[in-house]
mmCIF file with all atom_site columns, C-alpha atoms in Angstrom:
data_model
loop_
_atom_site.group_PDB
_atom_site.id
_atom_site.type_symbol
_atom_site.label_atom_id
_atom_site.label_alt_id
_atom_site.label_comp_id
_atom_site.label_asym_id
_atom_site.label_entity_id
_atom_site.label_seq_id
_atom_site.pdbx_PDB_ins_code
_atom_site.Cartn_x
_atom_site.Cartn_y
_atom_site.Cartn_z
_atom_site.occupancy
_atom_site.B_iso_or_equiv
_atom_site.pdbx_formal_charge
_atom_site.auth_seq_id
_atom_site.auth_comp_id
_atom_site.auth_asym_id
_atom_site.auth_atom_id
_atom_site.pdbx_PDB_model_num
ATOM 1   C CA . MET X 1 1   ? -14.452 30.815  -1.270  1.00 50.00 ? 1   MET X CA 1
ATOM 2   C CA . ILE X 1 2   ? -14.004 27.189  -2.100  1.00 51.00 ? 2   ILE X CA 1
ATOM 3   C CA . SER X 1 3   ? -11.323 26.395  -4.649  1.00 51.00 ? 3   SER X CA 1
ATOM 4   C CA . VAL X 1 4   ? -12.038 24.583  -7.932  1.00 41.00 ? 4   VAL X CA 1
ATOM 5   C CA . SER X 1 5   ? -10.101 21.508  -6.807  1.00 48.00 ? 5   SER X CA 1
ATOM 6   C CA . GLU X 1 6   ? -11.937 21.394  -3.501  1.00 50.00 ? 6   GLU X CA 1
ATOM 7   C CA . GLN X 1 7   ? -15.269 21.719  -5.250  1.00 46.00 ? 7   GLN X CA 1
ATOM 8   C CA . LYS X 1 8   ? -14.388 18.892  -7.637  1.00 46.00 ? 8   LYS X CA 1
ATOM 9   C CA . SER X 1 9   ? -13.360 16.709  -4.695  1.00 47.00 ? 9   SER X CA 1
ATOM 10  C CA . PHE X 1 10  ? -16.630 17.479  -2.899  1.00 45.00 ? 10  PHE X CA 1
ATOM 11  C CA . ASP X 1 11  ? -18.725 16.822  -6.029  1.00 42.00 ? 11  ASP X CA 1
ATOM 12  C CA . GLN X 1 12  ? -16.971 13.477  -6.650  1.00 49.00 ? 12  GLN X CA 1
ATOM 13  C CA . ARG X 1 13  ? -17.522 12.334  -3.050  1.00 44.00 ? 13  ARG X CA 1
ATOM 14  C CA . PHE X 1 14  ? -21.127 13.544  -3.016  1.00 43.00 ? 14  PHE X CA 1
ATOM 15  C CA . SER X 1 15  ? -21.806 11.717  -6.275  1.00 50.00 ? 15  SER X CA 1
ATOM 16  C CA . LEU X 1 16  ? -20.327 8.516   -4.838  1.00 50.00 ? 16  LEU X CA 1
ATOM 17  C CA . ILE X 1 17  ? -22.356 8.727   -1.700  1.00 50.00 ? 17  ILE X CA 1
ATOM 18  C CA . ARG X 1 18  ? -25.585 9.197   -3.712  1.00 49.00 ? 18  ARG X CA 1
ATOM 19  C CA . THR X 1 19  ? -24.897 5.961   -5.596  1.00 54.00 ? 19  THR X CA 1
ATOM 20  C CA . MET X 1 20  ? -24.932 3.935   -2.390  1.00 57.00 ? 20  MET X CA 1
ATOM 21  C CA . ALA X 1 21  ? -28.252 2.150   -2.714  1.00 57.00 ? 21  ALA X CA 1
ATOM 22  C CA . PRO X 1 22  ? -29.835 1.002   0.588   1.00 63.00 ? 22  PRO X CA 1
ATOM 23  C CA . ASP X 1 23  ? -30.080 -2.565  -0.728  1.00 65.00 ? 23  ASP X CA 1
ATOM 24  C CA . LYS X 1 24  ? -26.261 -2.647  -1.056  1.00 79.00 ? 24  LYS X CA 1
ATOM 25  C CA . VAL X 1 25  ? -25.696 -2.004  2.616   1.00 86.00 ? 25  VAL X CA 1
ATOM 26  C CA . LEU X 1 26  ? -24.496 -5.154  4.337   1.00 92.00 ? 26  LEU X CA 1
ATOM 27  C CA . SER X 1 27  ? -26.320 -6.585  7.309   1.00 92.00 ? 27  SER X CA 1
ATOM 28  C CA . GLN X 1 28  ? -24.757 -6.712  10.745  1.00 93.00 ? 28  GLN X CA 1
ATOM 29  C CA . GLU X 1 29  ? -24.115 -10.397 10.313  1.00 95.00 ? 29  GLU X CA 1
ATOM 30  C CA . GLU X 1 30  ? -22.421 -9.850  6.983   1.00 95.00 ? 30  GLU X CA 1
ATOM 31  C CA . GLN X 1 31  ? -20.302 -7.019  8.376   1.00 94.00 ? 31  GLN X CA 1
ATOM 32  C CA . THR X 1 32  ? -19.133 -9.292  11.165  1.00 94.00 ? 32  THR X CA 1
ATOM 33  C CA . ARG X 1 33  ? -18.420 -12.274 8.908   1.00 95.00 ? 33  ARG X CA 1
ATOM 34  C CA . LEU X 1 34  ? -16.785 -10.614 5.931   1.00 95.00 ? 34  LEU X CA 1
ATOM 35  C CA . THR X 1 35  ? -13.218 -9.258  5.904   1.00 96.00 ? 35  THR X CA 1
ATOM 36  C CA . ILE X 1 36  ? -11.156 -6.973  3.709   1.00 96.00 ? 36  ILE X CA 1
ATOM 37  C CA . MET X 1 37  ? -10.289 -10.120 1.696   1.00 96.00 ? 37  MET X CA 1
ATOM 38  C CA . ASP X 1 38  ? -13.869 -10.153 0.411   1.00 96.00 ? 38  ASP X CA 1
ATOM 39  C CA . ALA X 1 39  ? -13.818 -6.494  -0.809  1.00 95.00 ? 39  ALA X CA 1
ATOM 40  C CA . GLY X 1 40  ? -13.952 -5.515  -4.435  1.00 95.00 ? 40  GLY X CA 1
ATOM 41  C CA . VAL X 1 41  ? -13.806 -2.323  -6.490  1.00 95.00 ? 41  VAL X CA 1
ATOM 42  C CA . GLY X 1 42  ? -16.725 -0.027  -5.615  1.00 92.00 ? 42  GLY X CA 1
ATOM 43  C CA . ASP X 1 43  ? -17.209 -1.564  -2.178  1.00 94.00 ? 43  ASP X CA 1
ATOM 44  C CA . CYS X 1 44  ? -16.966 0.633   0.948   1.00 93.00 ? 44  CYS X CA 1
ATOM 45  C CA . PHE X 1 45  ? -15.391 -0.070  4.305   1.00 95.00 ? 45  PHE X CA 1
ATOM 46  C CA . THR X 1 46  ? -14.805 1.839   7.481   1.00 95.00 ? 46  THR X CA 1
ATOM 47  C CA . CYS X 1 47  ? -11.520 2.182   9.351   1.00 95.00 ? 47  CYS X CA 1
ATOM 48  C CA . PHE X 1 48  ? -10.701 4.432   12.336  1.00 91.00 ? 48  PHE X CA 1
ATOM 49  C CA . GLY X 1 49  ? -13.934 6.307   11.922  1.00 91.00 ? 49  GLY X CA 1
ATOM 50  C CA . SER X 1 50  ? -13.515 7.104   8.224   1.00 93.00 ? 50  SER X CA 1
ATOM 51  C CA . THR X 1 51  ? -15.265 5.567   5.219   1.00 93.00 ? 51  THR X CA 1
ATOM 52  C CA . TYR X 1 52  ? -13.335 4.496   2.153   1.00 94.00 ? 52  TYR X CA 1
ATOM 53  C CA . VAL X 1 53  ? -14.512 3.500   -1.303  1.00 94.00 ? 53  VAL X CA 1
ATOM 54  C CA . ILE X 1 54  ? -12.247 1.084   -3.179  1.00 95.00 ? 54  ILE X CA 1
ATOM 55  C CA . GLN X 1 55  ? -11.226 2.571   -6.548  1.00 94.00 ? 55  GLN X CA 1
ATOM 56  C CA . GLU X 1 56  ? -8.576  0.104   -7.691  1.00 96.00 ? 56  GLU X CA 1
ATOM 57  C CA . ILE X 1 57  ? -7.166  -3.268  -6.652  1.00 97.00 ? 57  ILE X CA 1
ATOM 58  C CA . SER X 1 58  ? -3.639  -4.425  -7.450  1.00 98.00 ? 58  SER X CA 1
ATOM 59  C CA . THR X 1 59  ? -2.020  -7.753  -6.639  1.00 98.00 ? 59  THR X CA 1
ATOM 60  C CA . TYR X 1 60  ? 1.641   -8.414  -6.092  1.00 98.00 ? 60  TYR X CA 1
ATOM 61  C CA . GLN X 1 61  ? 2.852   -11.976 -6.592  1.00 98.00 ? 61  GLN X CA 1
ATOM 62  C CA . GLU X 1 62  ? 6.355   -12.900 -5.399  1.00 98.00 ? 62  GLU X CA 1
ATOM 63  C CA . ALA X 1 63  ? 8.752   -13.994 -8.145  1.00 98.00 ? 63  ALA X CA 1
ATOM 64  C CA . SER X 1 64  ? 12.340  -15.086 -8.581  1.00 98.00 ? 64  SER X CA 1
ATOM 65  C CA . GLU X 1 65  ? 14.896  -12.265 -8.955  1.00 94.00 ? 65  GLU X CA 1
ATOM 66  C CA . ASP X 1 66  ? 14.727  -12.513 -12.786 1.00 93.00 ? 66  ASP X CA 1
ATOM 67  C CA . TYR X 1 67  ? 10.878  -12.693 -12.654 1.00 95.00 ? 67  TYR X CA 1
ATOM 68  C CA . SER X 1 68  ? 10.908  -15.997 -14.578 1.00 95.00 ? 68  SER X CA 1
ATOM 69  C CA . THR X 1 69  ? 9.355   -18.095 -11.785 1.00 98.00 ? 69  THR X CA 1
ATOM 70  C CA . LEU X 1 70  ? 6.299   -17.133 -9.776  1.00 98.00 ? 70  LEU X CA 1
ATOM 71  C CA . LYS X 1 71  ? 5.828   -18.113 -6.110  1.00 97.00 ? 71  LYS X CA 1
ATOM 72  C CA . ASP X 1 72  ? 2.776   -18.631 -3.862  1.00 96.00 ? 72  ASP X CA 1
ATOM 73  C CA . TYR X 1 73  ? 3.067   -15.408 -1.825  1.00 96.00 ? 73  TYR X CA 1
ATOM 74  C CA . PHE X 1 74  ? 0.599   -12.582 -2.652  1.00 97.00 ? 74  PHE X CA 1
ATOM 75  C CA . VAL X 1 75  ? -0.054  -9.085  -1.404  1.00 98.00 ? 75  VAL X CA 1
ATOM 76  C CA . THR X 1 76  ? -3.258  -7.246  -2.375  1.00 98.00 ? 76  THR X CA 1
ATOM 77  C CA . GLU X 1 77  ? -3.341  -3.455  -2.465  1.00 98.00 ? 77  GLU X CA 1
ATOM 78  C CA . LEU X 1 78  ? -6.524  -1.375  -2.302  1.00 98.00 ? 78  LEU X CA 1
ATOM 79  C CA . ALA X 1 79  ? -6.375  2.179   -3.619  1.00 97.00 ? 79  ALA X CA 1
ATOM 80  C CA . CYS X 1 80  ? -9.222  4.034   -1.863  1.00 96.00 ? 80  CYS X CA 1
ATOM 81  C CA . LEU X 1 81  ? -10.872 7.433   -1.603  1.00 94.00 ? 81  LEU X CA 1
ATOM 82  C CA . CYS X 1 82  ? -11.838 8.708   1.842   1.00 92.00 ? 82  CYS X CA 1
ATOM 83  C CA . LEU X 1 83  ? -15.439 9.951   1.563   1.00 89.00 ? 83  LEU X CA 1
ATOM 84  C CA . GLU X 1 84  ? -15.055 12.351  4.532   1.00 88.00 ? 84  GLU X CA 1
ATOM 85  C CA . THR X 1 85  ? -11.835 14.083  3.496   1.00 88.00 ? 85  THR X CA 1
ATOM 86  C CA . GLY X 1 86  ? -11.284 13.324  -0.184  1.00 88.00 ? 86  GLY X CA 1
ATOM 87  C CA . ALA X 1 87  ? -7.818  11.985  0.646   1.00 90.00 ? 87  ALA X CA 1
ATOM 88  C CA . LEU X 1 88  ? -6.460  9.028   -1.232  1.00 91.00 ? 88  LEU X CA 1
ATOM 89  C CA . GLY X 1 89  ? -5.459  6.004   0.912   1.00 92.00 ? 89  GLY X CA 1
ATOM 90  C CA . HIS X 1 90  ? -3.732  2.722   0.275   1.00 97.00 ? 90  HIS X CA 1
ATOM 91  C CA . PHE X 1 91  ? -4.327  -0.416  2.291   1.00 98.00 ? 91  PHE X CA 1
ATOM 92  C CA . GLU X 1 92  ? -2.634  -3.799  1.798   1.00 98.00 ? 92  GLU X CA 1
ATOM 93  C CA . TRP X 1 93  ? -3.506  -7.253  2.993   1.00 98.00 ? 93  TRP X CA 1
ATOM 94  C CA . GLU X 1 94  ? -1.804  -10.584 2.904   1.00 97.00 ? 94  GLU X CA 1
ATOM 95  C CA . ILE X 1 95  ? -2.016  -14.016 4.527   1.00 95.00 ? 95  ILE X CA 1
ATOM 96  C CA . ASP X 1 96  ? 1.051   -14.668 6.631   1.00 83.00 ? 96  ASP X CA 1
ATOM 97  C CA . ASP X 1 97  ? -0.163  -17.526 8.863   1.00 88.00 ? 97  ASP X CA 1
ATOM 98  C CA . GLU X 1 98  ? -3.175  -15.259 9.395   1.00 95.00 ? 98  GLU X CA 1
ATOM 99  C CA . LEU X 1 99  ? -4.713  -12.128 7.846   1.00 97.00 ? 99  LEU X CA 1
ATOM 100 C CA . ALA X 1 100 ? -2.362  -9.116  8.090   1.00 97.00 ? 100 ALA X CA 1
ATOM 101 C CA . VAL X 1 101 ? -3.334  -5.582  7.023   1.00 98.00 ? 101 VAL X CA 1
ATOM 102 C CA . CYS X 1 102 ? -1.346  -2.322  6.754   1.00 98.00 ? 102 CYS X CA 1
ATOM 103 C CA . ILE X 1 103 ? -2.048  1.273   5.727   1.00 97.00 ? 103 ILE X CA 1
ATOM 104 C CA . THR X 1 104 ? 0.380   3.597   3.923   1.00 97.00 ? 104 THR X CA 1
ATOM 105 C CA . LEU X 1 105 ? 0.875   6.754   5.896   1.00 96.00 ? 105 LEU X CA 1
ATOM 106 C CA . ASP X 1 106 ? 3.243   8.772   3.796   1.00 96.00 ? 106 ASP X CA 1
ATOM 107 C CA . GLN X 1 107 ? 5.568   8.830   0.805   1.00 97.00 ? 107 GLN X CA 1
ATOM 108 C CA . THR X 1 108 ? 9.101   10.150  0.972   1.00 97.00 ? 108 THR X CA 1
ATOM 109 C CA . LYS X 1 109 ? 12.312  10.505  -1.064  1.00 97.00 ? 109 LYS X CA 1
ATOM 110 C CA . PHE X 1 110 ? 15.912  9.366   -0.765  1.00 97.00 ? 110 PHE X CA 1
ATOM 111 C CA . LYS X 1 111 ? 16.962  12.833  0.333   1.00 96.00 ? 111 LYS X CA 1
ATOM 112 C CA . ARG X 1 112 ? 15.193  12.231  3.620   1.00 97.00 ? 112 ARG X CA 1
ATOM 113 C CA . LEU X 1 113 ? 17.030  8.957   4.251   1.00 98.00 ? 113 LEU X CA 1
ATOM 114 C CA . THR X 1 114 ? 20.542  8.408   5.633   1.00 97.00 ? 114 THR X CA 1
ATOM 115 C CA . ASP X 1 115 ? 22.611  5.465   6.711   1.00 94.00 ? 115 ASP X CA 1
ATOM 116 C CA . ASP X 1 116 ? 23.181  4.758   10.397  1.00 89.00 ? 116 ASP X CA 1
ATOM 117 C CA . GLU X 1 117 ? 26.213  7.068   10.356  1.00 91.00 ? 117 GLU X CA 1
ATOM 118 C CA . GLY X 1 118 ? 24.212  10.015  9.018   1.00 94.00 ? 118 GLY X CA 1
ATOM 119 C CA . GLN X 1 119 ? 25.471  9.832   5.466   1.00 95.00 ? 119 GLN X CA 1
ATOM 120 C CA . PRO X 1 120 ? 23.048  10.302  2.519   1.00 96.00 ? 120 PRO X CA 1
ATOM 121 C CA . ILE X 1 121 ? 21.965  7.225   0.620   1.00 97.00 ? 121 ILE X CA 1
ATOM 122 C CA . ASP X 1 122 ? 20.418  6.713   -2.797  1.00 96.00 ? 122 ASP X CA 1
ATOM 123 C CA . GLU X 1 123 ? 19.399  3.866   -5.071  1.00 96.00 ? 123 GLU X CA 1
ATOM 124 C CA . ASP X 1 124 ? 23.016  2.935   -5.762  1.00 96.00 ? 124 ASP X CA 1
ATOM 125 C CA . ASP X 1 125 ? 23.460  1.975   -2.101  1.00 96.00 ? 125 ASP X CA 1
ATOM 126 C CA . LEU X 1 126 ? 20.599  -0.486  -1.896  1.00 96.00 ? 126 LEU X CA 1
ATOM 127 C CA . ASP X 1 127 ? 22.502  -3.639  -2.944  1.00 94.00 ? 127 ASP X CA 1
ATOM 128 C CA . GLN X 1 128 ? 25.227  -2.964  -0.373  1.00 95.00 ? 128 GLN X CA 1
ATOM 129 C CA . ILE X 1 129 ? 22.715  -2.217  2.360   1.00 96.00 ? 129 ILE X CA 1
ATOM 130 C CA . VAL X 1 130 ? 20.999  -5.529  1.621   1.00 96.00 ? 130 VAL X CA 1
ATOM 131 C CA . ALA X 1 131 ? 24.330  -7.428  1.474   1.00 96.00 ? 131 ALA X CA 1
ATOM 132 C CA . ASP X 1 132 ? 25.380  -5.989  4.855   1.00 96.00 ? 132 ASP X CA 1
ATOM 133 C CA . GLU X 1 133 ? 21.870  -6.110  6.323   1.00 96.00 ? 133 GLU X CA 1
ATOM 134 C CA . ASP X 1 134 ? 22.398  -2.481  7.356   1.00 96.00 ? 134 ASP X CA 1
ATOM 135 C CA . SER X 1 135 ? 19.930  0.043   8.769   1.00 97.00 ? 135 SER X CA 1
ATOM 136 C CA . ILE X 1 136 ? 18.578  3.267   7.342   1.00 97.00 ? 136 ILE X CA 1
ATOM 137 C CA . VAL X 1 137 ? 17.391  6.358   9.229   1.00 97.00 ? 137 VAL X CA 1
ATOM 138 C CA . TYR X 1 138 ? 14.257  8.338   8.549   1.00 97.00 ? 138 TYR X CA 1
ATOM 139 C CA . ALA X 1 139 ? 12.899  11.248  10.647  1.00 95.00 ? 139 ALA X CA 1
ATOM 140 C CA . GLY X 1 140 ? 15.222  10.340  13.498  1.00 94.00 ? 140 GLY X CA 1
ATOM 141 C CA . GLY X 1 141 ? 14.106  6.681   13.594  1.00 96.00 ? 141 GLY X CA 1
ATOM 142 C CA . THR X 1 142 ? 16.305  3.715   12.727  1.00 97.00 ? 142 THR X CA 1
ATOM 143 C CA . PHE X 1 143 ? 14.841  1.089   10.435  1.00 98.00 ? 143 PHE X CA 1
ATOM 144 C CA . ASP X 1 144 ? 16.644  -2.245  10.161  1.00 97.00 ? 144 ASP X CA 1
ATOM 145 C CA . TYR X 1 145 ? 16.846  -4.296  6.969   1.00 97.00 ? 145 TYR X CA 1
ATOM 146 C CA . ASP X 1 146 ? 14.164  -6.969  7.059   1.00 97.00 ? 146 ASP X CA 1
ATOM 147 C CA . ASP X 1 147 ? 13.667  -8.465  3.587   1.00 97.00 ? 147 ASP X CA 1
ATOM 148 C CA . ASP X 1 148 ? 13.925  -7.881  -0.168  1.00 97.00 ? 148 ASP X CA 1
ATOM 149 C CA . TRP X 1 149 ? 11.929  -9.624  -2.877  1.00 98.00 ? 149 TRP X CA 1
ATOM 150 C CA . ALA X 1 150 ? 10.783  -9.411  -6.464  1.00 98.00 ? 150 ALA X CA 1
ATOM 151 C CA . ALA X 1 151 ? 7.145   -9.182  -7.447  1.00 98.00 ? 151 ALA X CA 1
ATOM 152 C CA . VAL X 1 152 ? 4.911   -9.123  -10.458 1.00 98.00 ? 152 VAL X CA 1
ATOM 153 C CA . CYS X 1 153 ? 2.288   -6.367  -10.027 1.00 98.00 ? 153 CYS X CA 1
ATOM 154 C CA . ARG X 1 154 ? -1.087  -6.834  -11.801 1.00 98.00 ? 154 ARG X CA 1
ATOM 155 C CA . ARG X 1 155 ? -3.528  -3.954  -12.163 1.00 95.00 ? 155 ARG X CA 1
ATOM 156 C CA . ASN X 1 156 ? -6.063  -3.064  -14.825 1.00 92.00 ? 156 ASN X CA 1
ATOM 157 C CA . GLY X 1 157 ? -5.050  -6.058  -16.913 1.00 93.00 ? 157 GLY X CA 1
ATOM 158 C CA . LYS X 1 158 ? -1.424  -5.010  -17.065 1.00 95.00 ? 158 LYS X CA 1
ATOM 159 C CA . GLU X 1 159 ? 1.708   -6.541  -15.488 1.00 96.00 ? 159 GLU X CA 1
ATOM 160 C CA . GLU X 1 160 ? 4.742   -4.666  -14.115 1.00 96.00 ? 160 GLU X CA 1
ATOM 161 C CA . HIS X 1 161 ? 7.879   -5.794  -12.393 1.00 97.00 ? 161 HIS X CA 1
ATOM 162 C CA . VAL X 1 162 ? 8.841   -4.323  -9.060  1.00 98.00 ? 162 VAL X CA 1
ATOM 163 C CA . TYR X 1 163 ? 11.562  -5.089  -6.501  1.00 97.00 ? 163 TYR X CA 1
ATOM 164 C CA . MET X 1 164 ? 10.851  -4.489  -2.812  1.00 98.00 ? 164 MET X CA 1
ATOM 165 C CA . TYR X 1 165 ? 13.293  -3.515  -0.058  1.00 98.00 ? 165 TYR X CA 1
ATOM 166 C CA . GLU X 1 166 ? 11.737  -3.668  3.422   1.00 98.00 ? 166 GLU X CA 1
ATOM 167 C CA . PHE X 1 167 ? 12.920  -2.080  6.683   1.00 98.00 ? 167 PHE X CA 1
ATOM 168 C CA . VAL X 1 168 ? 11.358  -2.311  10.112  1.00 98.00 ? 168 VAL X CA 1
ATOM 169 C CA . ASN X 1 169 ? 11.547  -0.096  13.222  1.00 96.00 ? 169 ASN X CA 1
ATOM 170 C CA . ASN X 1 170 ? 11.909  -2.187  16.362  1.00 90.00 ? 170 ASN X CA 1
ATOM 171 C CA . ARG X 1 171 ? 10.721  0.697   18.577  1.00 92.00 ? 171 ARG X CA 1
ATOM 172 C CA . SER X 1 172 ? 7.503   1.419   16.706  1.00 95.00 ? 172 SER X CA 1
ATOM 173 C CA . PRO X 1 173 ? 5.098   -0.286  14.358  1.00 96.00 ? 173 PRO X CA 1
ATOM 174 C CA . LEU X 1 174 ? 6.262   1.766   11.403  1.00 97.00 ? 174 LEU X CA 1
ATOM 175 C CA . PHE X 1 175 ? 8.081   0.192   8.480   1.00 98.00 ? 175 PHE X CA 1
ATOM 176 C CA . ILE X 1 176 ? 9.580   1.468   5.203   1.00 98.00 ? 176 ILE X CA 1
ATOM 177 C CA . THR X 1 177 ? 9.238   -0.080  1.778   1.00 98.00 ? 177 THR X CA 1
ATOM 178 C CA . ILE X 1 178 ? 11.487  1.047   -1.074  1.00 98.00 ? 178 ILE X CA 1
ATOM 179 C CA . GLU X 1 179 ? 9.989   -0.003  -4.397  1.00 98.00 ? 179 GLU X CA 1
ATOM 180 C CA . GLU X 1 180 ? 12.118  -0.292  -7.562  1.00 97.00 ? 180 GLU X CA 1
ATOM 181 C CA . TRP X 1 181 ? 9.795   -0.264  -10.590 1.00 97.00 ? 181 TRP X CA 1
ATOM 182 C CA . GLN X 1 182 ? 11.199  -1.638  -13.807 1.00 90.00 ? 182 GLN X CA 1
ATOM 183 C CA . ASP X 1 183 ? 10.417  0.147   -17.075 1.00 82.00 ? 183 ASP X CA 1
ATOM 184 C CA . GLY X 1 184 ? 12.635  -1.312  -19.756 1.00 77.00 ? 184 GLY X CA 1
ATOM 185 C CA . ASP X 1 185 ? 16.207  -0.145  -18.962 1.00 80.00 ? 185 ASP X CA 1
ATOM 186 C CA . LYS X 1 186 ? 14.919  2.479   -16.518 1.00 87.00 ? 186 LYS X CA 1
ATOM 187 C CA . GLU X 1 187 ? 14.009  2.275   -12.848 1.00 92.00 ? 187 GLU X CA 1
ATOM 188 C CA . GLU X 1 188 ? 11.631  4.417   -10.820 1.00 96.00 ? 188 GLU X CA 1
ATOM 189 C CA . TYR X 1 189 ? 11.914  4.412   -7.018  1.00 97.00 ? 189 TYR X CA 1
ATOM 190 C CA . ARG X 1 190 ? 9.004   4.974   -4.662  1.00 97.00 ? 190 ARG X CA 1
ATOM 191 C CA . ILE X 1 191 ? 9.434   5.054   -0.868  1.00 98.00 ? 191 ILE X CA 1
ATOM 192 C CA . TYR X 1 192 ? 6.538   4.498   1.535   1.00 98.00 ? 192 TYR X CA 1
ATOM 193 C CA . ILE X 1 193 ? 6.071   4.623   5.288   1.00 98.00 ? 193 ILE X CA 1
ATOM 194 C CA . SER X 1 194 ? 3.407   2.265   6.542   1.00 98.00 ? 194 SER X CA 1
ATOM 195 C CA . LYS X 1 195 ? 2.038   0.674   9.707   1.00 97.00 ? 195 LYS X CA 1
ATOM 196 C CA . PRO X 1 196 ? 0.038   -2.409  10.560  1.00 97.00 ? 196 PRO X CA 1
ATOM 197 C CA . VAL X 1 197 ? -3.702  -2.243  11.092  1.00 97.00 ? 197 VAL X CA 1
ATOM 198 C CA . ASN X 1 198 ? -5.701  -4.690  13.173  1.00 97.00 ? 198 ASN X CA 1
ATOM 199 C CA . PRO X 1 199 ? -7.965  -6.437  10.612  1.00 96.00 ? 199 PRO X CA 1
ATOM 200 C CA . ALA X 1 200 ? -10.853 -6.044  13.106  1.00 95.00 ? 200 ALA X CA 1
ATOM 201 C CA . GLU X 1 201 ? -10.617 -2.258  12.600  1.00 96.00 ? 201 GLU X CA 1
ATOM 202 C CA . LEU X 1 202 ? -11.862 -2.585  8.989   1.00 97.00 ? 202 LEU X CA 1
ATOM 203 C CA . THR X 1 203 ? -15.523 -3.237  8.440   1.00 96.00 ? 203 THR X CA 1
ATOM 204 C CA . LEU X 1 204 ? -17.000 -3.856  5.003   1.00 96.00 ? 204 LEU X CA 1
ATOM 205 C CA . VAL X 1 205 ? -20.243 -1.874  4.937   1.00 93.00 ? 205 VAL X CA 1
ATOM 206 C CA . THR X 1 206 ? -21.547 -1.827  1.324   1.00 91.00 ? 206 THR X CA 1
ATOM 207 C CA . ARG X 1 207 ? -21.285 -3.886  -1.816  1.00 88.00 ? 207 ARG X CA 1
ATOM 208 C CA . GLY X 1 208 ? -20.918 -2.002  -5.070  1.00 79.00 ? 208 GLY X CA 1
ATOM 209 C CA . GLY X 1 209 ? -21.986 1.297   -3.605  1.00 50.00 ? 209 GLY X CA 1
ATOM 210 C CA . GLY X 1 210 ? -19.885 4.213   -4.831  1.00 43.00 ? 210 GLY X CA 1
ATOM 211 C CA . LYS X 1 211 ? -18.445 2.277   -7.765  1.00 42.00 ? 211 LYS X CA 1
ATOM 212 C CA . PRO X 1 212 ? -16.239 4.663   -9.793  1.00 41.00 ? 212 PRO X CA 1
#
């Protein structure tokens, strides 16, 4: 017997699929010409054989450490629903000489991270890790310090401050981002494992179909 949550997920996806009007399907020429940069909320794209409807778009603009000065570097995040599985997915794109895209694979916690000597780490160790340009270890893989930067996140008409700590694995395409979200005098930490995606793997297929 199907569970209530599974039924709700199925009903939501079925409803979204039914809203995809034939006249919103992009032509072959449009699918070839357009990229993920052209996508908006409610649009659908395919990636690795799955179809995603974009439910929310957030932008991250680099800022000075005190967030008083904004810079010209942006990252755009797409929060998506997979129509085949009901799973939530997050894709990001940016222009770094050329279009670069990544997908978030998993979220983890500090208790699953250690330093390169096997000792536990937490948020209090981040400043020292950055200062020493040290590595962290996750699931047996070593991730080297790569960058850290402040950003202003904009979504749904609101702005939030977040500080990013980025680590890369030289033996695989995986990378780790530790996000420090500011909420007054409090901080919330979110840790994500991601990997790059060839932009050619993403194909925009409908405009406005499946709009939440």
